[in-house]
Short mmCIF file of C-alpha atoms and ligand atoms in Angstrom, two decimals:
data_model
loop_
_atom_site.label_atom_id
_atom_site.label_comp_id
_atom_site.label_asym_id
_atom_site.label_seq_id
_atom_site.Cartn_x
_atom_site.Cartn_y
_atom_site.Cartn_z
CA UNK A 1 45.78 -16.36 48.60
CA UNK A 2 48.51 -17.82 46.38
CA UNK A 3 48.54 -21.13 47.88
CA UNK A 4 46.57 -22.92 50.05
CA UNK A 5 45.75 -21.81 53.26
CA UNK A 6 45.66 -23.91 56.08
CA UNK A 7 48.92 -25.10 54.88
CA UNK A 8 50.32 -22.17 55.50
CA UNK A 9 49.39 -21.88 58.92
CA UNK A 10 51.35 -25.55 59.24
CA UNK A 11 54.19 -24.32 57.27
CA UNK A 12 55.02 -21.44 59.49
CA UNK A 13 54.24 -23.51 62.46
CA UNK A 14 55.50 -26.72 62.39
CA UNK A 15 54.68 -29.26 59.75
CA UNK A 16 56.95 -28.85 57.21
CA UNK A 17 54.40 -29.47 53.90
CA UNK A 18 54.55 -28.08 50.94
CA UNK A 19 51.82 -25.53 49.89
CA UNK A 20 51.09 -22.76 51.73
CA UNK A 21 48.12 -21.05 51.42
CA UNK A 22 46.93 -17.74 52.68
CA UNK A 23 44.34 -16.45 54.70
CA UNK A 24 44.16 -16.45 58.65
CA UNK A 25 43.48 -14.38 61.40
CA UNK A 26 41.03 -14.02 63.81
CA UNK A 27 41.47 -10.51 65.81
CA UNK A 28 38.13 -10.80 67.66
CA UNK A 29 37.47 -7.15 67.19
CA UNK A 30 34.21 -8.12 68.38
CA UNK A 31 33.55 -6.48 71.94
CA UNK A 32 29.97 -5.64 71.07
CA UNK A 33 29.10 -9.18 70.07
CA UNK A 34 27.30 -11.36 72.90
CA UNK A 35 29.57 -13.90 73.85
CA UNK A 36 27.93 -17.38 74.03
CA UNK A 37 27.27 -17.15 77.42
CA UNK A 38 30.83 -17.56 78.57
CA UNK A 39 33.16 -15.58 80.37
CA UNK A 40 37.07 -15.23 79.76
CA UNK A 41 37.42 -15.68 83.56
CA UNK A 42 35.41 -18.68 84.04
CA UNK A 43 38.92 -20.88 83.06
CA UNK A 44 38.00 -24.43 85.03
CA UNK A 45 34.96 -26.14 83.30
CA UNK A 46 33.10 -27.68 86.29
CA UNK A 47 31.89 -30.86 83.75
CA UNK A 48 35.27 -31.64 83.64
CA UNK A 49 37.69 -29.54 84.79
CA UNK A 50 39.45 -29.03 81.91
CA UNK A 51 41.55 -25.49 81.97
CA UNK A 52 41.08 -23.45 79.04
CA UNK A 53 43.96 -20.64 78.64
CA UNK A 54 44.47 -17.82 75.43
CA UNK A 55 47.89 -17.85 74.48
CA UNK A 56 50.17 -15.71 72.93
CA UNK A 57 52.66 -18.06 71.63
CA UNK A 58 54.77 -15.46 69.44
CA UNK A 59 55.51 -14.44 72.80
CA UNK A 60 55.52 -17.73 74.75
CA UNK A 61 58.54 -18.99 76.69
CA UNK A 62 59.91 -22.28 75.57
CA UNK A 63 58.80 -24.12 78.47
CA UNK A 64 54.98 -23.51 76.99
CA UNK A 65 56.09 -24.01 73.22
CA UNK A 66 58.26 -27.40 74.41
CA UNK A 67 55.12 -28.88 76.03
CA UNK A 68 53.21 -27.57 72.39
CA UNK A 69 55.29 -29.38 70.45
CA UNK A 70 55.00 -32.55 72.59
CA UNK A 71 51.40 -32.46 72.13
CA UNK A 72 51.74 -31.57 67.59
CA UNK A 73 54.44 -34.01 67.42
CA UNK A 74 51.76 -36.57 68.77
CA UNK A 75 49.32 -35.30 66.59
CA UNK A 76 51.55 -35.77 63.47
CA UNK A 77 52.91 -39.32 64.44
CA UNK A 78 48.98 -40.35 64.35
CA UNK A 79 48.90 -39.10 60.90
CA UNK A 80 51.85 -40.11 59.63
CA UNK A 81 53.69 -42.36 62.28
CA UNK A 82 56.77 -42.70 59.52
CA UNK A 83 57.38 -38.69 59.94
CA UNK A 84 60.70 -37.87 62.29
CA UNK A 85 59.19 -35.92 65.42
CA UNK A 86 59.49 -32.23 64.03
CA UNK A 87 62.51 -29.95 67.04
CA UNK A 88 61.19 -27.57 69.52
CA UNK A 89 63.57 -24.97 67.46
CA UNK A 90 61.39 -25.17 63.95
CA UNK A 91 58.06 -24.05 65.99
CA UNK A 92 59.61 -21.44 68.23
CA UNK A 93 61.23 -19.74 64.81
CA UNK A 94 57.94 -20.18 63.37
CA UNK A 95 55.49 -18.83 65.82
CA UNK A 96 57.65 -15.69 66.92
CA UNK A 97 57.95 -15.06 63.10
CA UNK A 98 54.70 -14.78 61.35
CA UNK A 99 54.33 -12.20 59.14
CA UNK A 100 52.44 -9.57 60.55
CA UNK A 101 48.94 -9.67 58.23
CA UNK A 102 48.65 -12.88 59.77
CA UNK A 103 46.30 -12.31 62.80
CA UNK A 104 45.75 -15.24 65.52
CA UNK A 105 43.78 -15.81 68.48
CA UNK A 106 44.95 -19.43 70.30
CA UNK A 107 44.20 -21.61 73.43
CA UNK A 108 45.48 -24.39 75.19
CA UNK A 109 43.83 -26.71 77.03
CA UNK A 110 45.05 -28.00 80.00
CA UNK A 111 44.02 -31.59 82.16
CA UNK A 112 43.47 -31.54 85.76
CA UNK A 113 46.61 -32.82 86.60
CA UNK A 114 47.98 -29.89 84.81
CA UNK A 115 49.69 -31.52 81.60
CA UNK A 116 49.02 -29.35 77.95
CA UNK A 117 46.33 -31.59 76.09
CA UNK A 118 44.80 -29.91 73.62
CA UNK A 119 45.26 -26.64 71.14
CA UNK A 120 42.82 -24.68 69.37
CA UNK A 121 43.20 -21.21 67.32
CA UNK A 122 41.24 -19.17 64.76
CA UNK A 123 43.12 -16.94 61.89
CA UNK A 124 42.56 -14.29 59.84
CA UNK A 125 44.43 -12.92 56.99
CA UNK A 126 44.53 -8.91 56.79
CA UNK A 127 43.81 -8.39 53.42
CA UNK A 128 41.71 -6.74 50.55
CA UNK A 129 38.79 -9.62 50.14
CA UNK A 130 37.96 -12.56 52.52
CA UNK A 131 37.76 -10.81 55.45
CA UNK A 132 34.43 -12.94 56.13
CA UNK A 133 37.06 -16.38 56.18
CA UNK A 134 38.39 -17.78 58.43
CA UNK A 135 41.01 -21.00 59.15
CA UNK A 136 40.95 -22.63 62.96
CA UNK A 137 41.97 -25.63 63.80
CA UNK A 138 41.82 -27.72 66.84
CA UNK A 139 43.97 -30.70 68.05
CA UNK A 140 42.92 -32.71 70.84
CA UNK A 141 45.93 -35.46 72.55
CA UNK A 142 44.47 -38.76 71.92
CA UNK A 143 43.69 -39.64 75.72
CA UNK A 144 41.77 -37.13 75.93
CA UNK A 145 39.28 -37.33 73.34
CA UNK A 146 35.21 -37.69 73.70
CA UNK A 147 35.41 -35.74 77.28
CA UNK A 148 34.28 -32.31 75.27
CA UNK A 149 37.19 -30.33 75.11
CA UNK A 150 37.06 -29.88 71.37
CA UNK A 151 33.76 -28.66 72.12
CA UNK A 152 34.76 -25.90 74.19
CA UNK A 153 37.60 -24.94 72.02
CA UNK A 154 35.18 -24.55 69.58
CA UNK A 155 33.04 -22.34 71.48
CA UNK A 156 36.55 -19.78 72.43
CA UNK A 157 36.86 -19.95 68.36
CA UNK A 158 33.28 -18.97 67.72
CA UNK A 159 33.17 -16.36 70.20
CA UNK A 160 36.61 -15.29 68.55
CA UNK A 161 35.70 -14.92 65.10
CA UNK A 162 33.92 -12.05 64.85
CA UNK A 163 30.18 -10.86 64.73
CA UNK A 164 29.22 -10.65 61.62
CA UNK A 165 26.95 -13.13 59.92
CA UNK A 166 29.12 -14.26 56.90
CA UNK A 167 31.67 -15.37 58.57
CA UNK A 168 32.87 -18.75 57.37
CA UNK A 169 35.61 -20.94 59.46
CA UNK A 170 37.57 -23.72 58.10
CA UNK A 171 39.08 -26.60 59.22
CA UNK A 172 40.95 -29.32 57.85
CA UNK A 173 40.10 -33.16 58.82
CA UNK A 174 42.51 -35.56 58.16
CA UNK A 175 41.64 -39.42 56.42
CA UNK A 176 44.50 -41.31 58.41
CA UNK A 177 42.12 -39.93 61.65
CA UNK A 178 38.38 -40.74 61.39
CA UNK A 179 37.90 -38.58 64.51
CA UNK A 180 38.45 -35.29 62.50
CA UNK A 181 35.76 -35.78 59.72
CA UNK A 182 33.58 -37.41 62.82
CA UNK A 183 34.08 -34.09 64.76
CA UNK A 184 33.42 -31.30 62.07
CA UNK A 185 30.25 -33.23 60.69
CA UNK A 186 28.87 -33.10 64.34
CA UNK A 187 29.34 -28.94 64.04
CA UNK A 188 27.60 -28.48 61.01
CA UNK A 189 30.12 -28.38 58.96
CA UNK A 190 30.42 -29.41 55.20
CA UNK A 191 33.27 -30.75 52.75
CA UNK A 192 34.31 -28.49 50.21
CA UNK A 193 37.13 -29.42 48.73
CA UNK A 194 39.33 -33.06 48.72
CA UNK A 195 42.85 -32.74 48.61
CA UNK A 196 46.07 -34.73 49.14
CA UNK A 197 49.43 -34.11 50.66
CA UNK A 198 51.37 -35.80 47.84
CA UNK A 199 54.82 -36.83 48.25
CA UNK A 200 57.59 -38.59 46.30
CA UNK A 201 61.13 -40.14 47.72
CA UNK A 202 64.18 -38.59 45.51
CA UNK A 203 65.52 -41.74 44.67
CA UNK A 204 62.62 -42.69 43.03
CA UNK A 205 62.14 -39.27 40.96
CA UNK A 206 62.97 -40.57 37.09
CA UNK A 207 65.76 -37.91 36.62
CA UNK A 208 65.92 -38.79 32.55
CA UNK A 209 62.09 -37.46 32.48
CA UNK A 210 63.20 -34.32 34.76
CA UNK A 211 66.14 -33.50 31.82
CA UNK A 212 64.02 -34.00 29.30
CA UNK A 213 61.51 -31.40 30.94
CA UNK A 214 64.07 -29.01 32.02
CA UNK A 215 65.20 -28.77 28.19
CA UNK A 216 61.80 -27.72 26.67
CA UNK A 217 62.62 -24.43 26.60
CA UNK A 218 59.55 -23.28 25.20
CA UNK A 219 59.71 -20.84 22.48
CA UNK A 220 59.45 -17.42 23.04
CA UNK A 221 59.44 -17.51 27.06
CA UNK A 222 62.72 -17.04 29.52
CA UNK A 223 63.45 -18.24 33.27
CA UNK A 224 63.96 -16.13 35.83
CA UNK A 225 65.31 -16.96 39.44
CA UNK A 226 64.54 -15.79 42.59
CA UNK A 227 66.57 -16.85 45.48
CA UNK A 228 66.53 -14.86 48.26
CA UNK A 229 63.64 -11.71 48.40
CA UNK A 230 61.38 -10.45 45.97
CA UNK A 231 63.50 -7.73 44.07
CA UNK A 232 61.58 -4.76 43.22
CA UNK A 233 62.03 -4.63 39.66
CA UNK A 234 60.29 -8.12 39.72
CA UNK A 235 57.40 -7.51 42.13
CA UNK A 236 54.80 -6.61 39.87
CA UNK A 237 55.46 -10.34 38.38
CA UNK A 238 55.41 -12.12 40.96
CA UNK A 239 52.17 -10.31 42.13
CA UNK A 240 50.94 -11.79 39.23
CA UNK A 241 52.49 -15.05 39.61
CA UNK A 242 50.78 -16.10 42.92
CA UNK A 243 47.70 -14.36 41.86
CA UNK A 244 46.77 -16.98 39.17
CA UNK A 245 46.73 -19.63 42.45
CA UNK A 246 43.57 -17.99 42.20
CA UNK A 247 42.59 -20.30 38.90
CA UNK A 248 43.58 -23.68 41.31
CA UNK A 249 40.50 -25.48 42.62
CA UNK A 250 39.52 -24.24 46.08
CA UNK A 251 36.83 -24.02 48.87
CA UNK A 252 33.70 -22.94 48.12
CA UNK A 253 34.05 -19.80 50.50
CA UNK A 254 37.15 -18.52 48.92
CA UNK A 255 37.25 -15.42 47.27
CA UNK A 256 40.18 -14.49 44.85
CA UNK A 257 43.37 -13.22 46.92
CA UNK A 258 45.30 -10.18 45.79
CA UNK A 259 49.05 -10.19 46.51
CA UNK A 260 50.50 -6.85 47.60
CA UNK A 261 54.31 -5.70 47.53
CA UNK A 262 53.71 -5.53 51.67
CA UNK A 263 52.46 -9.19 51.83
CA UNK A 264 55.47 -10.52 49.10
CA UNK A 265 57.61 -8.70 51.74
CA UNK A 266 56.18 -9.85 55.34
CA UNK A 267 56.44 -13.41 53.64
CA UNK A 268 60.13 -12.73 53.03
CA UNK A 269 60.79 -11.12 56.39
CA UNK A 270 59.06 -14.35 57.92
CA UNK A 271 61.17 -16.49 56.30
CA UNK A 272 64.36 -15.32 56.19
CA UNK A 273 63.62 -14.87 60.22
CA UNK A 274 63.03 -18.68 60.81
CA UNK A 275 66.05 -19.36 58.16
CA UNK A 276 63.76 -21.37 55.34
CA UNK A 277 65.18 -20.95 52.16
CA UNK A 278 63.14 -20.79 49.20
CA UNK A 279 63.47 -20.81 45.04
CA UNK A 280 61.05 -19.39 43.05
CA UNK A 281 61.39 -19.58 38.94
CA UNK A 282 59.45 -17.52 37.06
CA UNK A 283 58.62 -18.00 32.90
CA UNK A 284 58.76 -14.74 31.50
CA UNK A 285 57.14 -14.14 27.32
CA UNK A 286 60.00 -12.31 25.96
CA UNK A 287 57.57 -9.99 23.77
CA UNK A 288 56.02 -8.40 26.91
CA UNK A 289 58.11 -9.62 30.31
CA UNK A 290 54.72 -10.78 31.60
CA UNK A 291 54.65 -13.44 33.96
CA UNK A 292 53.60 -16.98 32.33
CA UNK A 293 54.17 -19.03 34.81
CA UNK A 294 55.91 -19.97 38.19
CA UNK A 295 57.13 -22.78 40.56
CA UNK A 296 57.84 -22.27 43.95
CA UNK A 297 60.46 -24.84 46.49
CA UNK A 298 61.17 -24.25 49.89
CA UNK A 299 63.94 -26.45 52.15
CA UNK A 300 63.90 -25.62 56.39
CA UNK A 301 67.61 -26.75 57.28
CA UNK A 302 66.03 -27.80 60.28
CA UNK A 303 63.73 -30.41 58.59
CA UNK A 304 66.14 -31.41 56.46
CA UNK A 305 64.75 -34.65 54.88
CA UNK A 306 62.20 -32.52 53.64
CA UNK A 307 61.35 -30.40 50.18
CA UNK A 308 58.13 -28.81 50.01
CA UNK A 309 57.00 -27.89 46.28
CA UNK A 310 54.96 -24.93 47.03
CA UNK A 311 52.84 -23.41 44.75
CA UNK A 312 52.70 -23.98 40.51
CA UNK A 313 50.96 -21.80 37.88
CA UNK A 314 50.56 -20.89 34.48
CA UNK A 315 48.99 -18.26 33.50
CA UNK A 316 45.94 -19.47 31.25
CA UNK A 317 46.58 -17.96 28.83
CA UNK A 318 50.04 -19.15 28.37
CA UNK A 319 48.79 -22.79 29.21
CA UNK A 320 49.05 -25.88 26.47
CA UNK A 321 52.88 -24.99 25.46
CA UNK A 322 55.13 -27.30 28.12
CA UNK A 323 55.26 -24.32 30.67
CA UNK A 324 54.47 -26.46 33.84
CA UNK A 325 56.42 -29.11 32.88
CA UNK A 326 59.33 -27.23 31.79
CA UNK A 327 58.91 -25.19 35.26
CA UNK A 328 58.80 -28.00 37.78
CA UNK A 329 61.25 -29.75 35.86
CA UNK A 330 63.98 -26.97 35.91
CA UNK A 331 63.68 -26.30 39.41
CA UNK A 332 63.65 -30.11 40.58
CA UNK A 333 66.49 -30.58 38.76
CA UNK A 334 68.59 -27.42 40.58
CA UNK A 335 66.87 -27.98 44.34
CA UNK A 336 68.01 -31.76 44.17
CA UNK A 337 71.49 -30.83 43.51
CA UNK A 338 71.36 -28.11 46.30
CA UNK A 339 69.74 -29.96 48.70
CA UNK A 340 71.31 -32.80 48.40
CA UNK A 341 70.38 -34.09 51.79
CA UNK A 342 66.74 -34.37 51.41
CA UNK A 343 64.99 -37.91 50.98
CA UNK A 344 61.15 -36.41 49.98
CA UNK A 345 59.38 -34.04 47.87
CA UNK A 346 56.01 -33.17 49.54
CA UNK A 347 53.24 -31.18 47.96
CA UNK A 348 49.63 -30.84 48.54
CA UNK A 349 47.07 -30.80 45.32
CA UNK A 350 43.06 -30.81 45.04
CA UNK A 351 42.20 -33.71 44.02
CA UNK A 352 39.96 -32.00 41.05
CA UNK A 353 43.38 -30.53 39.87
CA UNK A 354 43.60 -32.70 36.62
CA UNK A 355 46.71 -30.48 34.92
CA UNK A 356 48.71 -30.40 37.98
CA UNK A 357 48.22 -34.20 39.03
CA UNK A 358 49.25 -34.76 35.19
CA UNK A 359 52.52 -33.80 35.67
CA UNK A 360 52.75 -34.90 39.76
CA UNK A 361 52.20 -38.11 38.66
CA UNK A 362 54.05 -38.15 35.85
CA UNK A 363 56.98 -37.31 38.15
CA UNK A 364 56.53 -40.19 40.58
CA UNK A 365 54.16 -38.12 43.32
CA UNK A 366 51.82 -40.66 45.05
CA UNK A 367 48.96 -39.47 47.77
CA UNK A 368 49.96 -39.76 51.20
CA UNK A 369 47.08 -38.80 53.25
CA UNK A 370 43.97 -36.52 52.53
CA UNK A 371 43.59 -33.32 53.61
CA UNK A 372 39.97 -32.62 53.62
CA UNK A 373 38.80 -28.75 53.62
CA UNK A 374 35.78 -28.62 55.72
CA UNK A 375 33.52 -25.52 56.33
CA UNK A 376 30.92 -23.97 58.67
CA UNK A 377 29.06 -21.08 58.60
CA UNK A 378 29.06 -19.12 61.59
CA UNK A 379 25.16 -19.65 62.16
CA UNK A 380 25.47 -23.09 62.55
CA UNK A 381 28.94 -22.86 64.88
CA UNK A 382 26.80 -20.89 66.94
CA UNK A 383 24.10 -22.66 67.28
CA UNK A 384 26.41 -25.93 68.11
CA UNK A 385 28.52 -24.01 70.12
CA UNK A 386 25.86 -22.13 71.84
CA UNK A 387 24.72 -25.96 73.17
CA UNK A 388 27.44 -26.56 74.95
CA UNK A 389 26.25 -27.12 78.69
CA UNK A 390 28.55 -25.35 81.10
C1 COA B 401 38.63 -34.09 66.11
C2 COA B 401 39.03 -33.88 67.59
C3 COA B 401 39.57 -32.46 67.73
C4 COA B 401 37.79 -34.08 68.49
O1 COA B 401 38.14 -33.80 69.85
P1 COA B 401 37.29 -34.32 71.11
O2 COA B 401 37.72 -33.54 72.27
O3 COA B 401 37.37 -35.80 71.18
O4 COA B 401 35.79 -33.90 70.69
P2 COA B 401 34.56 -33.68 71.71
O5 COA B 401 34.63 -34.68 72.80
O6 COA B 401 34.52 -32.26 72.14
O7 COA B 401 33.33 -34.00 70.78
C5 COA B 401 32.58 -32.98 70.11
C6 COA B 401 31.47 -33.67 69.30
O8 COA B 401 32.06 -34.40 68.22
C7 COA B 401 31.68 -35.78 68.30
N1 COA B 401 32.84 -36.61 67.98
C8 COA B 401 34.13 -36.39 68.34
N2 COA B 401 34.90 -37.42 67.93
C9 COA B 401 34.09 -38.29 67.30
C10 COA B 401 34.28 -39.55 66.69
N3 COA B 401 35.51 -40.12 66.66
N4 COA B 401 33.21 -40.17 66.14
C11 COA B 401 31.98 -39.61 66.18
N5 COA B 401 31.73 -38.42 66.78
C12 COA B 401 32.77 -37.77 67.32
C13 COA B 401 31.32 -35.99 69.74
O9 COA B 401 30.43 -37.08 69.93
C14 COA B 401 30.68 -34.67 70.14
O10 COA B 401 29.34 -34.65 69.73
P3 COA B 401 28.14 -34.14 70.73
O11 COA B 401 28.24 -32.64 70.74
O12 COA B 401 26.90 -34.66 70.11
O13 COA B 401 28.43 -34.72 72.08
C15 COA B 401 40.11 -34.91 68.03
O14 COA B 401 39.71 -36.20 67.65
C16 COA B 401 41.48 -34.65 67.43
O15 COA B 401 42.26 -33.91 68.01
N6 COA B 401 41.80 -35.26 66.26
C17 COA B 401 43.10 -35.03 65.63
C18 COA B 401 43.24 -33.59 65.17
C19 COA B 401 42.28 -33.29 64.04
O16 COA B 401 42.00 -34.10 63.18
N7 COA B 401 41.82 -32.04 63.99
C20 COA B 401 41.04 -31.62 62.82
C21 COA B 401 39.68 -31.22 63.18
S1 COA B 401 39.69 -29.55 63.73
#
């Protein structure tokens, strides 16, 4: 929905990026769907013993979510070894905050000797249109790789997602670890869209081009802030706001997401709960107080070299006058002064996003990895899940 998805999921969990995008769940409400031959009971695998658990980590004790976080933060430092490990505090907030439209089924895998290994989970989001879509993800500790426990978390993700036939899951592989793309062409699954987390350091951001931005002031068009929620009289505009996301490049699954006043408020609820702050501008046309445009930053205190530029849009037809520019520009210039301790700005763009890399680049961004969107149709996750001797 407004931003991207799977980067939502790793914004409320853990990995403090930029976007977010929106979509998720994965309520298997799917008891009259054959399950590929495998039982909930039948935990140990005998090939190799493996243990296999569902999870329920908004309500998880924080022995379970410490030994989680061991295994992401080793995840993450194989992406990007130069990232601080991310606390135990940031993904307990997270994952006994999501807001509520955001439905989840997770496992963890556990070795014979009883340490947490691997993680899987499927998501939907509740909403109006791409109900058939679906985001998983699974994360396998190094040691443990090639021994077929992605595999089987595959298999608790296919039997989870549903039973109709147009479902579509996706994943997102990772450049920086060959394994991923490796993994998800094995399934039957296909690229669909290239993208890159994006970053720049503050101290190299050229703060004369920033000024020079901020004072466009385009003619005809205001700024409005938002700090803390969504105030009603503003709602309808930011509705529209995050609904031109729906113009950014994106999967070929992807239907257009409508924003509702409930979703604008679960996402507020969610993060005042896990104590992310957020600033979101608006560019208003004077005539009509419709929405042109808006940027979106967000700072977690507890990550706090970090900014993450969320999403940026203008609305088409508003496009061609300085609105972007003037946008980012304004709000880099206020989030730098009031979050003074922060060393990066992360983002994440598709790489086919001309306009927005125009300005990104212009700003000092640079690519820092690839984030890859990968998708399978539920046919063929069957049929590769399905062949998974037990
Ligand atoms: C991708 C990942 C989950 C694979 O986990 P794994 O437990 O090693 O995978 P499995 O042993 O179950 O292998 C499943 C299939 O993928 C293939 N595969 C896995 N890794 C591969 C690699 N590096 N190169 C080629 N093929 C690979 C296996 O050969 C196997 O194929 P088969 O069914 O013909 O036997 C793991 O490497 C990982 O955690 N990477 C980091 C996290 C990540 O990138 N996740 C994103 C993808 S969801």
């Amino acid at each position: 929905m407004h931003v991207d998805g799977m980067d939502l999921l790793r914004e409320l969990e853990t990995k403090a990026e930029g976007i977010a995008r929106c979509h998720g769940c994965a309520e298997s409400n799917d008891s009259a769907r054959a399950p590929l031959c495998h039982h909930p009971e039948m935990a140990v695998s005998e090939r190799t013993e493996y243990r296999i658990e569902p999870v329920d980590l908004a309500s998880a004790d924080d022995t379970l979510l410490r030994e989680l976080n061991d295994l992401q933060n080793e995840i993450a430092h194989e992406r990007a070894p130069e990232e601080p490990p991310i606390a135990l505090e940031v993904l307990a907030l997270r994952v006994r905050n999501r807001p509520g439209f955001l439905k989840m089924r997770e496992w963890i895998v556990r070795a014979p000797a009883g340490q947490l290994v691997a993680r899987g989970f499927i998501a939907r989001w509740e909403a109006d249109t791409n109900q058939h879509l679906r985001d998983a993800n699974i994360d396998v500790a190094p040691a443990h790789r090639r021994r077929g426990v992605a595999k089987r978390l595959l298999r608790e993700i296919v039997d989870a997602a549903g039973s109709s036939d147009d479902i579509v899951i996706e994943f997102a592989a990772n450049d920086r670890v060959p394994a991923s793309e490796a993994f998800l062409r094995r399934i039957g699954a296909h690229e669909t869209l290239r993208t890159h987390i994006n970053q720049v350091p503050i101290a190299e951001i050229d703060r004369g081009l920033v000024h020079e931005w901020a004072m466009l002031d385009p003619t005809g068009y205001r700024l409005v802030w938002i700090d803390g929620d969504v105030p009603e009289e503003l709602m309808g505009n930011v509705i529209v706001a995050y609904d031109t996301m729906n113009t950014a490049p994106r999967g070929e699954a992807m239907e257009d997401w409508h924003s509702t006043p409930d979703l604008i408020r679960q996402f507020d609820r969610s993060r005042n709960a896990t104590g992310r702050l957020r600033r979101l501008l608006l560019a208003i046309e004077d005539a009509t107080g419709a929405t042109a445009g808006f940027t979106e930053m967000s700072h977690d205190p507890l990550t706090p070299h970090l900014l993450g530029q969320g999403g940026t849009a203008v609305v088409p037809s508003h496009r061609g006058r300085g609105i972007g520019k003037w946008l980012k520009a304004t709000m880099l210039e206020r989030v730098l002064d009031e979050w003074p301790g922060a060393t990066l700005v992360r983002t994440g763009n598709a790489d086919a996003n001309a306009p927005m890399l125009a300005i990104n680049t212009r700003l000092g961004f640079r690519p820092a990895w690839a984030t890859i969107v990968y998708e399978v149709n539920i046919a063929d996750a069957r049929r590769y899940a399905g062949s998974v001797p037990v």
